[in-house]
PDB file of C-alpha atoms and ligand atoms in Angstrom:
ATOM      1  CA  UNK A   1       0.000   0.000   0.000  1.00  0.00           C
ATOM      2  CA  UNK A   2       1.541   3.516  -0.720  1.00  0.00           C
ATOM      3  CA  UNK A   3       0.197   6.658   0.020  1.00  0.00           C
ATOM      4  CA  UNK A   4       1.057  10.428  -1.266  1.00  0.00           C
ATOM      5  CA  UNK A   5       0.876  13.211   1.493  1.00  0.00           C
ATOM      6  CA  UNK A   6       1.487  16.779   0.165  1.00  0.00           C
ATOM      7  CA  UNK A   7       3.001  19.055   2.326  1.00  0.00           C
ATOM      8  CA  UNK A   8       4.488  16.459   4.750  1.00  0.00           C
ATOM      9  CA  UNK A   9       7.801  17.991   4.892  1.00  0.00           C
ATOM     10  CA  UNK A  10       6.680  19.789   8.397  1.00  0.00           C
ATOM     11  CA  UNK A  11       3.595  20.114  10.968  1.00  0.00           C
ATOM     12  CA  UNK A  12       0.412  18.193  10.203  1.00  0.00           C
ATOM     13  CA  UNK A  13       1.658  16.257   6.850  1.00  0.00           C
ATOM     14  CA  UNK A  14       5.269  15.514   8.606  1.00  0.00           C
ATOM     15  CA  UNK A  15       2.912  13.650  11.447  1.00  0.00           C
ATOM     16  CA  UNK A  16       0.343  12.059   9.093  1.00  0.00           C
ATOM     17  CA  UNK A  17       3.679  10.433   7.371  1.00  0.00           C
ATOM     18  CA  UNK A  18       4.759   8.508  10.521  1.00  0.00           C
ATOM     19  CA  UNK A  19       1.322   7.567  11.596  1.00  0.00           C
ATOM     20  CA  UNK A  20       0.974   6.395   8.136  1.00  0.00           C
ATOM     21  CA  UNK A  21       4.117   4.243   7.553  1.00  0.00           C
ATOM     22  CA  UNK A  22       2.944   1.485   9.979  1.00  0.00           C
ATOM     23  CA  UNK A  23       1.268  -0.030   6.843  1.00  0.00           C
ATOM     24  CA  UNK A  24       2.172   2.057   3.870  1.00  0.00           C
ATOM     25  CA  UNK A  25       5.159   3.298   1.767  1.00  0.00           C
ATOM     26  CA  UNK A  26       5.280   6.968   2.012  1.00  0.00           C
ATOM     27  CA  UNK A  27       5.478   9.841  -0.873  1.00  0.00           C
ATOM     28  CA  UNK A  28       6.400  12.913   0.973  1.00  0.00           C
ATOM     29  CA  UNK A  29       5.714  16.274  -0.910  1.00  0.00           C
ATOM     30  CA  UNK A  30       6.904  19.413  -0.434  1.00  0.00           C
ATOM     31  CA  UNK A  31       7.384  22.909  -1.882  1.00  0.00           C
ATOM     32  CA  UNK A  32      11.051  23.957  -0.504  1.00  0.00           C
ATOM     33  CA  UNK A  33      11.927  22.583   2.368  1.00  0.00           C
ATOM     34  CA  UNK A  34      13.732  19.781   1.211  1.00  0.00           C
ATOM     35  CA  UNK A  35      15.963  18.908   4.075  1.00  0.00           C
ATOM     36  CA  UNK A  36      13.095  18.522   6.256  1.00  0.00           C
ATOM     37  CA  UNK A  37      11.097  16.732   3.550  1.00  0.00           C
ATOM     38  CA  UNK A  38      14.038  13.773   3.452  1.00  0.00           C
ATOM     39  CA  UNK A  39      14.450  13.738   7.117  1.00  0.00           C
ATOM     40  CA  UNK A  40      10.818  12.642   7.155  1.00  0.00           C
ATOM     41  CA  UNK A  41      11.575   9.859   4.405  1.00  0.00           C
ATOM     42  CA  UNK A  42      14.422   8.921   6.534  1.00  0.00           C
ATOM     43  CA  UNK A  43      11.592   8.340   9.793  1.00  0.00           C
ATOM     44  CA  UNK A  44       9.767   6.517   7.701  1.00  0.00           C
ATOM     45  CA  UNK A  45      12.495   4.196   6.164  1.00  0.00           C
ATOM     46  CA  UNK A  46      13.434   3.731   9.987  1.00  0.00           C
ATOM     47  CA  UNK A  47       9.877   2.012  10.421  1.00  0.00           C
ATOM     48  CA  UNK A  48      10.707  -0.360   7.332  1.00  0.00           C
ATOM     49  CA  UNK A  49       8.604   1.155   4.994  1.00  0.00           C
ATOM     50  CA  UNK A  50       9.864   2.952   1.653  1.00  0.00           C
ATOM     51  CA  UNK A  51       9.762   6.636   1.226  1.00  0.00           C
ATOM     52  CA  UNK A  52      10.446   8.690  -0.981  1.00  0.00           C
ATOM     53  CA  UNK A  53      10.619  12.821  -1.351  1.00  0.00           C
ATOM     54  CA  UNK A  54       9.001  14.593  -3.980  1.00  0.00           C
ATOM     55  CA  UNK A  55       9.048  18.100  -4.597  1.00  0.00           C
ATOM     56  CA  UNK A  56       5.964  20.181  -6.751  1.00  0.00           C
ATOM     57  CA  UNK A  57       4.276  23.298  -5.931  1.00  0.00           C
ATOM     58  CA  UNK A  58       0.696  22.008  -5.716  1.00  0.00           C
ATOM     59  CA  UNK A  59      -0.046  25.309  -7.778  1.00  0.00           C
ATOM     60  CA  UNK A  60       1.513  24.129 -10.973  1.00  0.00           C
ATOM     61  CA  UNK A  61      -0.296  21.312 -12.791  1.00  0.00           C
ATOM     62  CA  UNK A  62       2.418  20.082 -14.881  1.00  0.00           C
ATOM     63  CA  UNK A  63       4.706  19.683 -11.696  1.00  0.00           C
ATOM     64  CA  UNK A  64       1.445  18.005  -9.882  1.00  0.00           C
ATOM     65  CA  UNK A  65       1.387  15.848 -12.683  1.00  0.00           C
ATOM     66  CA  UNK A  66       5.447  15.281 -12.943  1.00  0.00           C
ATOM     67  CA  UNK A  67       4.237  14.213  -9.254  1.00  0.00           C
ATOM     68  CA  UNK A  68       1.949  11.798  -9.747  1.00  0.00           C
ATOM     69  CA  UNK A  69       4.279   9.926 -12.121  1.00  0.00           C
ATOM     70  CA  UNK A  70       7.189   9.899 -10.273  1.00  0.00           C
ATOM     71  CA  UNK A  71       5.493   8.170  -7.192  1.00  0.00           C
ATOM     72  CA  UNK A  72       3.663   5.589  -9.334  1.00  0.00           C
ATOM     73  CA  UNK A  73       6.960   4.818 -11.077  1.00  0.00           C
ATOM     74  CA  UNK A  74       8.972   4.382  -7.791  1.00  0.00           C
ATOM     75  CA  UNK A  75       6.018   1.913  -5.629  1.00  0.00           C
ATOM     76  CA  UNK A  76       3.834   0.700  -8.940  1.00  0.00           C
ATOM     77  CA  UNK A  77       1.013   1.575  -7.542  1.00  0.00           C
ATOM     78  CA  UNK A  78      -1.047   4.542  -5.277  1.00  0.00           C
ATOM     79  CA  UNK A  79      -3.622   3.645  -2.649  1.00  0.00           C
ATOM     80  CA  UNK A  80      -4.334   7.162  -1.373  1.00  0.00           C
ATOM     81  CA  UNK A  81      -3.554  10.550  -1.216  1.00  0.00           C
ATOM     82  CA  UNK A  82      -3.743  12.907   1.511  1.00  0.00           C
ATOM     83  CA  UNK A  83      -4.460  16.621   0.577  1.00  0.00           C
ATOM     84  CA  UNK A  84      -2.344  18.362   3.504  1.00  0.00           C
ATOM     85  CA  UNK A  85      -0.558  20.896   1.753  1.00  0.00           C
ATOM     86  CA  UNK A  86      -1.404  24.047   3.125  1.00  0.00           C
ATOM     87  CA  UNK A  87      -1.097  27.921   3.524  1.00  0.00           C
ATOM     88  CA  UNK A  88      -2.282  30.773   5.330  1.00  0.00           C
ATOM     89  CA  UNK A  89      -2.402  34.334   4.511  1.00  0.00           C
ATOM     90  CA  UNK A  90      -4.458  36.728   7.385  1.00  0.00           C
ATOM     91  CA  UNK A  91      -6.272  39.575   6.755  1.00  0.00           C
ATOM     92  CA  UNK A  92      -9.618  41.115   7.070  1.00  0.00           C
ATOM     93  CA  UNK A  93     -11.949  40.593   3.702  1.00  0.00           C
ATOM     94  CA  UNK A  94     -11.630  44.489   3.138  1.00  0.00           C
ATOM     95  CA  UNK A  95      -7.642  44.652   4.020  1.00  0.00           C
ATOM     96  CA  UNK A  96      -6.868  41.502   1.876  1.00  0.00           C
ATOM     97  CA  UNK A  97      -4.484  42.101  -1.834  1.00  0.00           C
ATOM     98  CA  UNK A  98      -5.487  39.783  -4.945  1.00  0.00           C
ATOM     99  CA  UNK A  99      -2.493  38.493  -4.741  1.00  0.00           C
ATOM    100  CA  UNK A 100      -2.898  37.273  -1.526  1.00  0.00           C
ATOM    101  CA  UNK A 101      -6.616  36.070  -1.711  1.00  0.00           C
ATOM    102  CA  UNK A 102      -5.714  33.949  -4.799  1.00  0.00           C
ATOM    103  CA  UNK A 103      -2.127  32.378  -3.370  1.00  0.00           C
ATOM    104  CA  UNK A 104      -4.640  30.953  -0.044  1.00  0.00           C
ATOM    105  CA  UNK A 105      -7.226  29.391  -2.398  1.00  0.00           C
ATOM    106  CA  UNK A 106      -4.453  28.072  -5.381  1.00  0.00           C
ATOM    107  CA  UNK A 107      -2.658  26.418  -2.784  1.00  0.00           C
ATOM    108  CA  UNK A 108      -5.616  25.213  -0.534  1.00  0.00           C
ATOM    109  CA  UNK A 109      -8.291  24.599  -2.656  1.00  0.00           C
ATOM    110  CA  UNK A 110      -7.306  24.286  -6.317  1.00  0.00           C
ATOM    111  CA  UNK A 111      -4.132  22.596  -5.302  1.00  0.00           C
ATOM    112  CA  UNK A 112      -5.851  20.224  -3.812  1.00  0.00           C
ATOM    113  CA  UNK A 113      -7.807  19.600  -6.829  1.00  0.00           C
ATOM    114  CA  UNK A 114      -4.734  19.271  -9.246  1.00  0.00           C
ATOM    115  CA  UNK A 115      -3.568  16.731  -7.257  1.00  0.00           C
ATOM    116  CA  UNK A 116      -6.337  14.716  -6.617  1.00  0.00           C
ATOM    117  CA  UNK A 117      -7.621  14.716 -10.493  1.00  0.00           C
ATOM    118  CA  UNK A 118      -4.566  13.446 -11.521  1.00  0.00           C
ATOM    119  CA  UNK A 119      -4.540  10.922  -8.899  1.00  0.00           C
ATOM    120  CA  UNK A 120      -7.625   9.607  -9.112  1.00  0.00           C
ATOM    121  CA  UNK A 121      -7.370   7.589 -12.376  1.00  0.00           C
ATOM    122  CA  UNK A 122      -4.299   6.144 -10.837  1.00  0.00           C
ATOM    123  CA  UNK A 123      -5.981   5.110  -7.668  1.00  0.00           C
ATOM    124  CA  UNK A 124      -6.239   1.231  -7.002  1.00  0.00           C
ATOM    125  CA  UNK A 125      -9.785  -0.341  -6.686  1.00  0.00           C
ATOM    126  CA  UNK A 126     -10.734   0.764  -3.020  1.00  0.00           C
ATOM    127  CA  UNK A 127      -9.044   3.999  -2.873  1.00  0.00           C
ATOM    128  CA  UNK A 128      -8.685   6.762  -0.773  1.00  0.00           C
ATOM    129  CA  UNK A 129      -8.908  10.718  -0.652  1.00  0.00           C
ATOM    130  CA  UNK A 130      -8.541  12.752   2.201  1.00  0.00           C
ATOM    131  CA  UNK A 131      -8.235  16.176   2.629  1.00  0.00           C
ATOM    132  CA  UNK A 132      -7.097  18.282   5.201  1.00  0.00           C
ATOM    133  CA  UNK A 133      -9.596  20.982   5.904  1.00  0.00           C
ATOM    134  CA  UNK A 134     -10.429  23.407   9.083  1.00  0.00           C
ATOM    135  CA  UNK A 135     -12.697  24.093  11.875  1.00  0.00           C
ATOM    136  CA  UNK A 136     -12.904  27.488   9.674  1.00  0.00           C
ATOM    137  CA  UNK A 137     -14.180  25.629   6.609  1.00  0.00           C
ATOM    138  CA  UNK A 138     -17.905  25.068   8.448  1.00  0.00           C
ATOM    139  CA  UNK A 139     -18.063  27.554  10.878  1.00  0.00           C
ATOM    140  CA  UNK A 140     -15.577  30.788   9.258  1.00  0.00           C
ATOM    141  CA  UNK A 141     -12.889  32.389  10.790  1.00  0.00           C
ATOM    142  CA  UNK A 142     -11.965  36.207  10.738  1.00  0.00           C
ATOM    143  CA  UNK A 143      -9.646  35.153   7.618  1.00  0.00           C
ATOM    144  CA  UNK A 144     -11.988  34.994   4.698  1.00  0.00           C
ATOM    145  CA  UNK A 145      -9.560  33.576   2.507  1.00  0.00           C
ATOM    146  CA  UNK A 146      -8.528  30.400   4.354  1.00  0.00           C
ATOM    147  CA  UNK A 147     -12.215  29.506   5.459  1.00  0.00           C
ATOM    148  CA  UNK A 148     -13.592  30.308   1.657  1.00  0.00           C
ATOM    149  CA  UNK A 149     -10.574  27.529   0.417  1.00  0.00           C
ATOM    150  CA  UNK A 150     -11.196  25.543   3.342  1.00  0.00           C
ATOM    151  CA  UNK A 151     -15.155  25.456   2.389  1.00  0.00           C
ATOM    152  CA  UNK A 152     -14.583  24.696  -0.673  1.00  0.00           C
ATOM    153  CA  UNK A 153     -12.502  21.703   0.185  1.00  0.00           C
ATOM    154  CA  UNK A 154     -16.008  20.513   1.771  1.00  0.00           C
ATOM    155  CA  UNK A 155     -17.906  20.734  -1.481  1.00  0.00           C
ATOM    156  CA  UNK A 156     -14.820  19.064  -3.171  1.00  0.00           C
ATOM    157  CA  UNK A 157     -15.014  16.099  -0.898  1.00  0.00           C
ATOM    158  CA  UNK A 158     -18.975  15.485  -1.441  1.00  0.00           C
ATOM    159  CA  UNK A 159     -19.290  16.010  -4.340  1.00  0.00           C
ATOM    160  CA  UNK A 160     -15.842  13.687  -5.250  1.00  0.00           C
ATOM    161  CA  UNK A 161     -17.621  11.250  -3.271  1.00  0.00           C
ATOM    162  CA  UNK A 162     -20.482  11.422  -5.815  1.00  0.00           C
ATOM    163  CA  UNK A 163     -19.103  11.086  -8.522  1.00  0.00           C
ATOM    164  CA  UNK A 164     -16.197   8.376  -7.801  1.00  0.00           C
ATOM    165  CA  UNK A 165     -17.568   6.373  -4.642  1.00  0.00           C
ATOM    166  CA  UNK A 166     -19.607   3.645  -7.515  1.00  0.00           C
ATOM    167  CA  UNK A 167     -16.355   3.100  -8.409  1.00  0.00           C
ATOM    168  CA  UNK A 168     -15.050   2.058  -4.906  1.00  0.00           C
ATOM    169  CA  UNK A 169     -13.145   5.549  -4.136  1.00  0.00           C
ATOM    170  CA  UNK A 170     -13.692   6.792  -0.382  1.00  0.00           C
ATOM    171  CA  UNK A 171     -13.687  10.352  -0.030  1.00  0.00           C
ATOM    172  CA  UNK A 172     -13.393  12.474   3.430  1.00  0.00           C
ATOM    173  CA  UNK A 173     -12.060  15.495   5.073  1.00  0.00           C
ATOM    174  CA  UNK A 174     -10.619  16.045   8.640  1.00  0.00           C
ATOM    175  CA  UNK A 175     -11.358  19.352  10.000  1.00  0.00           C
ATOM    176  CA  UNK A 176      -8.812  20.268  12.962  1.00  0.00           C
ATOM    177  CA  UNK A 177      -9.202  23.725  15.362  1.00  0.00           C
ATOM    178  CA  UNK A 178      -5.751  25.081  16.289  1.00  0.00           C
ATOM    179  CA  UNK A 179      -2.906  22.640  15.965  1.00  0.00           C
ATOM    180  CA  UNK A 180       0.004  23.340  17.290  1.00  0.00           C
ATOM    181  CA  UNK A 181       2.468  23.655  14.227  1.00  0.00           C
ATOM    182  CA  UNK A 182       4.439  27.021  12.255  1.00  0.00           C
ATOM    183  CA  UNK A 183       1.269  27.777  10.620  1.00  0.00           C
ATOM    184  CA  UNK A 184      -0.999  27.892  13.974  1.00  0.00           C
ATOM    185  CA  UNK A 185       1.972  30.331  15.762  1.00  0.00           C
ATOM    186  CA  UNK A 186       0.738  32.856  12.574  1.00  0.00           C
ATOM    187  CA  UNK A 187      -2.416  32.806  13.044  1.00  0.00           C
ATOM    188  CA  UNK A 188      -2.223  33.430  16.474  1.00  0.00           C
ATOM    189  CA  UNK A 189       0.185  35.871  15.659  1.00  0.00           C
ATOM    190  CA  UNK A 190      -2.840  37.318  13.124  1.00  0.00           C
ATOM    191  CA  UNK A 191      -5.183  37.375  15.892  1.00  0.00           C
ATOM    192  CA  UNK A 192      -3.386  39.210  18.500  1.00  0.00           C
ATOM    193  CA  UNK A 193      -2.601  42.028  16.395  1.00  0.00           C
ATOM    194  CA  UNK A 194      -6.134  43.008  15.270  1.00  0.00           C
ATOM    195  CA  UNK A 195      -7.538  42.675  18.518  1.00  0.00           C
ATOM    196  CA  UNK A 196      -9.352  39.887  18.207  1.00  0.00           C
ATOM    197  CA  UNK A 197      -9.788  36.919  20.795  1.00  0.00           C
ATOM    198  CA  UNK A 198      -8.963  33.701  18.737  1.00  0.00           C
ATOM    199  CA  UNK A 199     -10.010  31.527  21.365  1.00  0.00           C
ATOM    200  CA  UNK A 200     -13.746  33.183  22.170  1.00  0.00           C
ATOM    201  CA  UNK A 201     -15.627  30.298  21.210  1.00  0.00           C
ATOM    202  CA  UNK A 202     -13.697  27.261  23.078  1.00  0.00           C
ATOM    203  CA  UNK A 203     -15.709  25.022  25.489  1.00  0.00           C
ATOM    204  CA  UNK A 204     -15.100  24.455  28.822  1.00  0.00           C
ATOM    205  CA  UNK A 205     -14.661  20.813  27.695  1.00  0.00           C
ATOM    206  CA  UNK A 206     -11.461  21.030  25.503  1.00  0.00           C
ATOM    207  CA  UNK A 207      -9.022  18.680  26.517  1.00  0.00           C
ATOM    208  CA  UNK A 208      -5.815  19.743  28.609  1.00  0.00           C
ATOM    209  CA  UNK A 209      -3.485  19.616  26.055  1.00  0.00           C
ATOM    210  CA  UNK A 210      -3.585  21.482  22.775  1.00  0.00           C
ATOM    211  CA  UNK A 211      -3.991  19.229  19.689  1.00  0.00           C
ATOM    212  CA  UNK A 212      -0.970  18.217  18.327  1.00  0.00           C
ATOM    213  CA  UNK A 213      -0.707  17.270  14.342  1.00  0.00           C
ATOM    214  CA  UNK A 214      -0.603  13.754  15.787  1.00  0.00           C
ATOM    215  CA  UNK A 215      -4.491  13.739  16.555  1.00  0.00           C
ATOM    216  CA  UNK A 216      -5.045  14.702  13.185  1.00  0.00           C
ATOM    217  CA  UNK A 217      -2.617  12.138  12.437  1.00  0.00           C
ATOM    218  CA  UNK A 218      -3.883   9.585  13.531  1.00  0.00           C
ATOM    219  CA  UNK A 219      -8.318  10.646  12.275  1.00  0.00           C
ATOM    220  CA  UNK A 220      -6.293  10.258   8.551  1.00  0.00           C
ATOM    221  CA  UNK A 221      -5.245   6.904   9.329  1.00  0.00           C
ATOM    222  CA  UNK A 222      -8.939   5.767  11.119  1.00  0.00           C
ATOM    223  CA  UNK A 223     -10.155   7.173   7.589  1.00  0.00           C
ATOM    224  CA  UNK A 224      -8.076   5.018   5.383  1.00  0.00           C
ATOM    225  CA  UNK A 225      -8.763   1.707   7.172  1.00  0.00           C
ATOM    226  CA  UNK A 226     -12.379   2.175   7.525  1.00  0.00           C
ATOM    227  CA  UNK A 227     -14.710   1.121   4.753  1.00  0.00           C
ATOM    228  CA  UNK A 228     -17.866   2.942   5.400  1.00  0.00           C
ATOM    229  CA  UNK A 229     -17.520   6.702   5.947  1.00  0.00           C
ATOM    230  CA  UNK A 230     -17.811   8.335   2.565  1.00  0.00           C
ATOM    231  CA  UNK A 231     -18.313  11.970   2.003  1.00  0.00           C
ATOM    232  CA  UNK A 232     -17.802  13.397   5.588  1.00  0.00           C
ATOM    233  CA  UNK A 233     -15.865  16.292   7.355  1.00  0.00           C
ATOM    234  CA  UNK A 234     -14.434  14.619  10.395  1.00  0.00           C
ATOM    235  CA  UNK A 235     -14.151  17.563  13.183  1.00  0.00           C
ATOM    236  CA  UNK A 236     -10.738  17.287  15.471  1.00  0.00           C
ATOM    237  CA  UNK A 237     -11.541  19.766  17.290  1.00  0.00           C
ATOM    238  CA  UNK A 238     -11.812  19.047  20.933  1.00  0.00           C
ATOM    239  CA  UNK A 239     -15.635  20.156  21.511  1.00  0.00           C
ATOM    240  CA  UNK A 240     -14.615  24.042  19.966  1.00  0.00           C
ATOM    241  CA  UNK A 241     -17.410  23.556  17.154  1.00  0.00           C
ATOM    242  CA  UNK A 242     -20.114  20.491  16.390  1.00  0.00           C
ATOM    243  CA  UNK A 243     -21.437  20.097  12.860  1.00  0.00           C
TER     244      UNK A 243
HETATM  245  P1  NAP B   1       2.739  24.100   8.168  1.00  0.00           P
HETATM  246  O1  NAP B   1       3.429  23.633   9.385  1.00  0.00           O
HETATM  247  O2  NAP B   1       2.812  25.540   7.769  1.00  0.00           O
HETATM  248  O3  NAP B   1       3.221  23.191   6.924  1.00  0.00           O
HETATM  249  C1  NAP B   1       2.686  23.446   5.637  1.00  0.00           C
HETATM  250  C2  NAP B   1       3.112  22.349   4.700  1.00  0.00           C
HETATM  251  O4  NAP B   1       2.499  22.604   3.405  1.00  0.00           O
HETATM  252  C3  NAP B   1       4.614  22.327   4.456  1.00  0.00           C
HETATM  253  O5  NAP B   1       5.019  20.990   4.279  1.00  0.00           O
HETATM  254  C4  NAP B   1       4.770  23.108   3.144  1.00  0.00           C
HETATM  255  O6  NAP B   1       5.904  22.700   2.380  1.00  0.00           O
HETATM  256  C5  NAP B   1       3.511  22.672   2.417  1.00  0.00           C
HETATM  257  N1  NAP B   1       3.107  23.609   1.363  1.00  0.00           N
HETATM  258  C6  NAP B   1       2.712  24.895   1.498  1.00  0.00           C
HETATM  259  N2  NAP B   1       2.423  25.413   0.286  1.00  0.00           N
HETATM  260  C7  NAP B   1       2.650  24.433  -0.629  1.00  0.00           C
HETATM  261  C8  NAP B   1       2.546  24.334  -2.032  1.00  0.00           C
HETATM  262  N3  NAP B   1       2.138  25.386  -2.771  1.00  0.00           N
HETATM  263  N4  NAP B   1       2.857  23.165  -2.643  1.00  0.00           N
HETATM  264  C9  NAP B   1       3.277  22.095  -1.913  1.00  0.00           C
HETATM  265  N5  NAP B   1       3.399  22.122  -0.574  1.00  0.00           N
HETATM  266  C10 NAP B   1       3.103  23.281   0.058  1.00  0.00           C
HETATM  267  O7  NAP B   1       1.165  23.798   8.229  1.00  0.00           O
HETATM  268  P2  NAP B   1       0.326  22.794   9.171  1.00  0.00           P
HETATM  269  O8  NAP B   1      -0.119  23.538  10.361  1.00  0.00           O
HETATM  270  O9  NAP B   1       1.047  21.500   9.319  1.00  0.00           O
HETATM  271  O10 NAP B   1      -0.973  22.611   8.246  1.00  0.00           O
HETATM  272  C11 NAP B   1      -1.159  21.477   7.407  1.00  0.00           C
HETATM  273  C12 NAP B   1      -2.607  21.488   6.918  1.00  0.00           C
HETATM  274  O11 NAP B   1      -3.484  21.485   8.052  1.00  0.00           O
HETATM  275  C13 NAP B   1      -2.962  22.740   6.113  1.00  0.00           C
HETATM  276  O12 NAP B   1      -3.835  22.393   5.058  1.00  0.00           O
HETATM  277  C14 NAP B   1      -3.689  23.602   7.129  1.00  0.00           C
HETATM  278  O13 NAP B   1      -4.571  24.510   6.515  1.00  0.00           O
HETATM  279  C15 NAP B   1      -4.403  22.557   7.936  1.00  0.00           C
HETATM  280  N6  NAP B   1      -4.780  23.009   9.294  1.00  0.00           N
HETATM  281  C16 NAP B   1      -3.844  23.489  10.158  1.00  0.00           C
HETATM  282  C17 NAP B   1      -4.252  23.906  11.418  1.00  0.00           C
HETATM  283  C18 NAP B   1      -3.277  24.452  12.426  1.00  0.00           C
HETATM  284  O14 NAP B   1      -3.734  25.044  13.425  1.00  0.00           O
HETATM  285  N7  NAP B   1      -1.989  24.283  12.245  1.00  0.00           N
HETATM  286  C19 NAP B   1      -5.602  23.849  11.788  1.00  0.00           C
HETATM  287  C20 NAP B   1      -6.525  23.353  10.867  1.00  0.00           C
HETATM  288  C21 NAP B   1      -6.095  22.927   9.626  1.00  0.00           C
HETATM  289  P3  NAP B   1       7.377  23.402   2.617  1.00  0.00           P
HETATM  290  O15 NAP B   1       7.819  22.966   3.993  1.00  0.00           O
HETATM  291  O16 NAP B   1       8.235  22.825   1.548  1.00  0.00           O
HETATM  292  O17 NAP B   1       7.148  24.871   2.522  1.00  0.00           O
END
């Protein structure tokens, strides 16, 4: 069984690699950090699986594609791709520059769909998609840009899940709150300086700890050995926000 990850060189994607190795070989994407990306191939290798690094800006179809072969060349075959890859870009919906807007939803959203289109005819009988959405992407954040891309990712997954599930592909997005990764210390970053309070809407029943990309993690790897949930956004949020 192999499995691409995109954007597993660090945080969320570097975690959903190790969980993932117990019973797959690993593609590891990433943008530019390279280093990190092949010390994560070199974790995984540790764990006796093969791993491999692959570089493509998720942006850029022809490199997405370029992708796609390269990882079906080196394990003959892909199982399931994870859609982690992932950027964030704050600003109020008024403050926001074009450029901006449209780097958070190429990346996040029409990334995503790059990859998995040209994945999907290479998918074995039973695969899997998962994508790596947001507690913003149901319930909005005050970043309009990453919760419009992260939304979208939910109408991606359903409607994927339409049109590919009679053919045995299983479709599904996690949805995290704050992780604790590089991207989370910007948004908190974000939130601090225009005065808002981030963390308004927690419960009194989080748990003690902050989620770590591990919890997500580990939801991606429940996803990909379960049968029967198709077409879902899985929360991992601690209690912050119910569907
Ligand atoms: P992170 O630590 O900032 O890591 C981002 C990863 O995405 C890196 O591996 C980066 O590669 C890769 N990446 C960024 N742009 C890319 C591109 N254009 N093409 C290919 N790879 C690209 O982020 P994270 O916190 O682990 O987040 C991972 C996912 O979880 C994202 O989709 C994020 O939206 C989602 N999420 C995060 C949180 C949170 O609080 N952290 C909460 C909910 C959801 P390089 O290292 O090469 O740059």
């Amino acid at each position: 069984m192999s499995v691409l990850i995109t954007g597993a060189s660090r945080g969320i994607g570097r975690s959903i690699a190790l969980a993932l190795a117990d019973d797959h070989d690993i593609a590891v994407n990433y943008r530019s950090s390279k280093d990190a990306a092949e010390e994560v191939v070199e974790a995984v290798k540790q764990k006796g699986r093969n791993a491999i690094a692959v570089k493509a800006d998720v942006r850029d179809p022809e490199a997405v594609e370029s992708m796609i072969a390269t990882v079906i060349e080196a394990f003959g075959e892909l199982n399931a791709v994870v859609n982690n890859a992932g950027t964030v870009e704050p600003a109020l919906a008024t403050e926001i520059g074009d450029e901006q807007w449209n780097r958070v939803l190429e990346t996040n959203l029409t990334g995503a769909f790059y990859v998995t289109r040209t994945a999907i005819p290479h998918l074995e009988p039973d695969g899997d998609v998962v994508f790596i959405s947001s507690i913003g992407g149901t319930g909005g954040t005050v970043d309009a840009s990453y919760a419009a891309s992260k939304a979208g990712l939910h109408g991606l997954t359903r409607s994927l899940a339409r049109e590919y599930g009679d053919r045995g592909l299983q479709v599904n997005a996690v949805a995290p709150g704050p992780v604790e990764t590089d991207m989370n210390s910007t948004i908190v970053e974000y939130l601090e300086s225009v005065a808002f309070r981030g963390h308004e809407n927690i419960g009194t029943h989080l748990p003690e700890y902050a989620c770590q990309p591990e919890d997500v993690a580990h939801t991606v790897g429940y996803l990909l050995k379960n049968e029967y949930i198709q077409g879902e956004i899985v929360n991992v949020n601690g209690g912050m926000q119910f569907q």
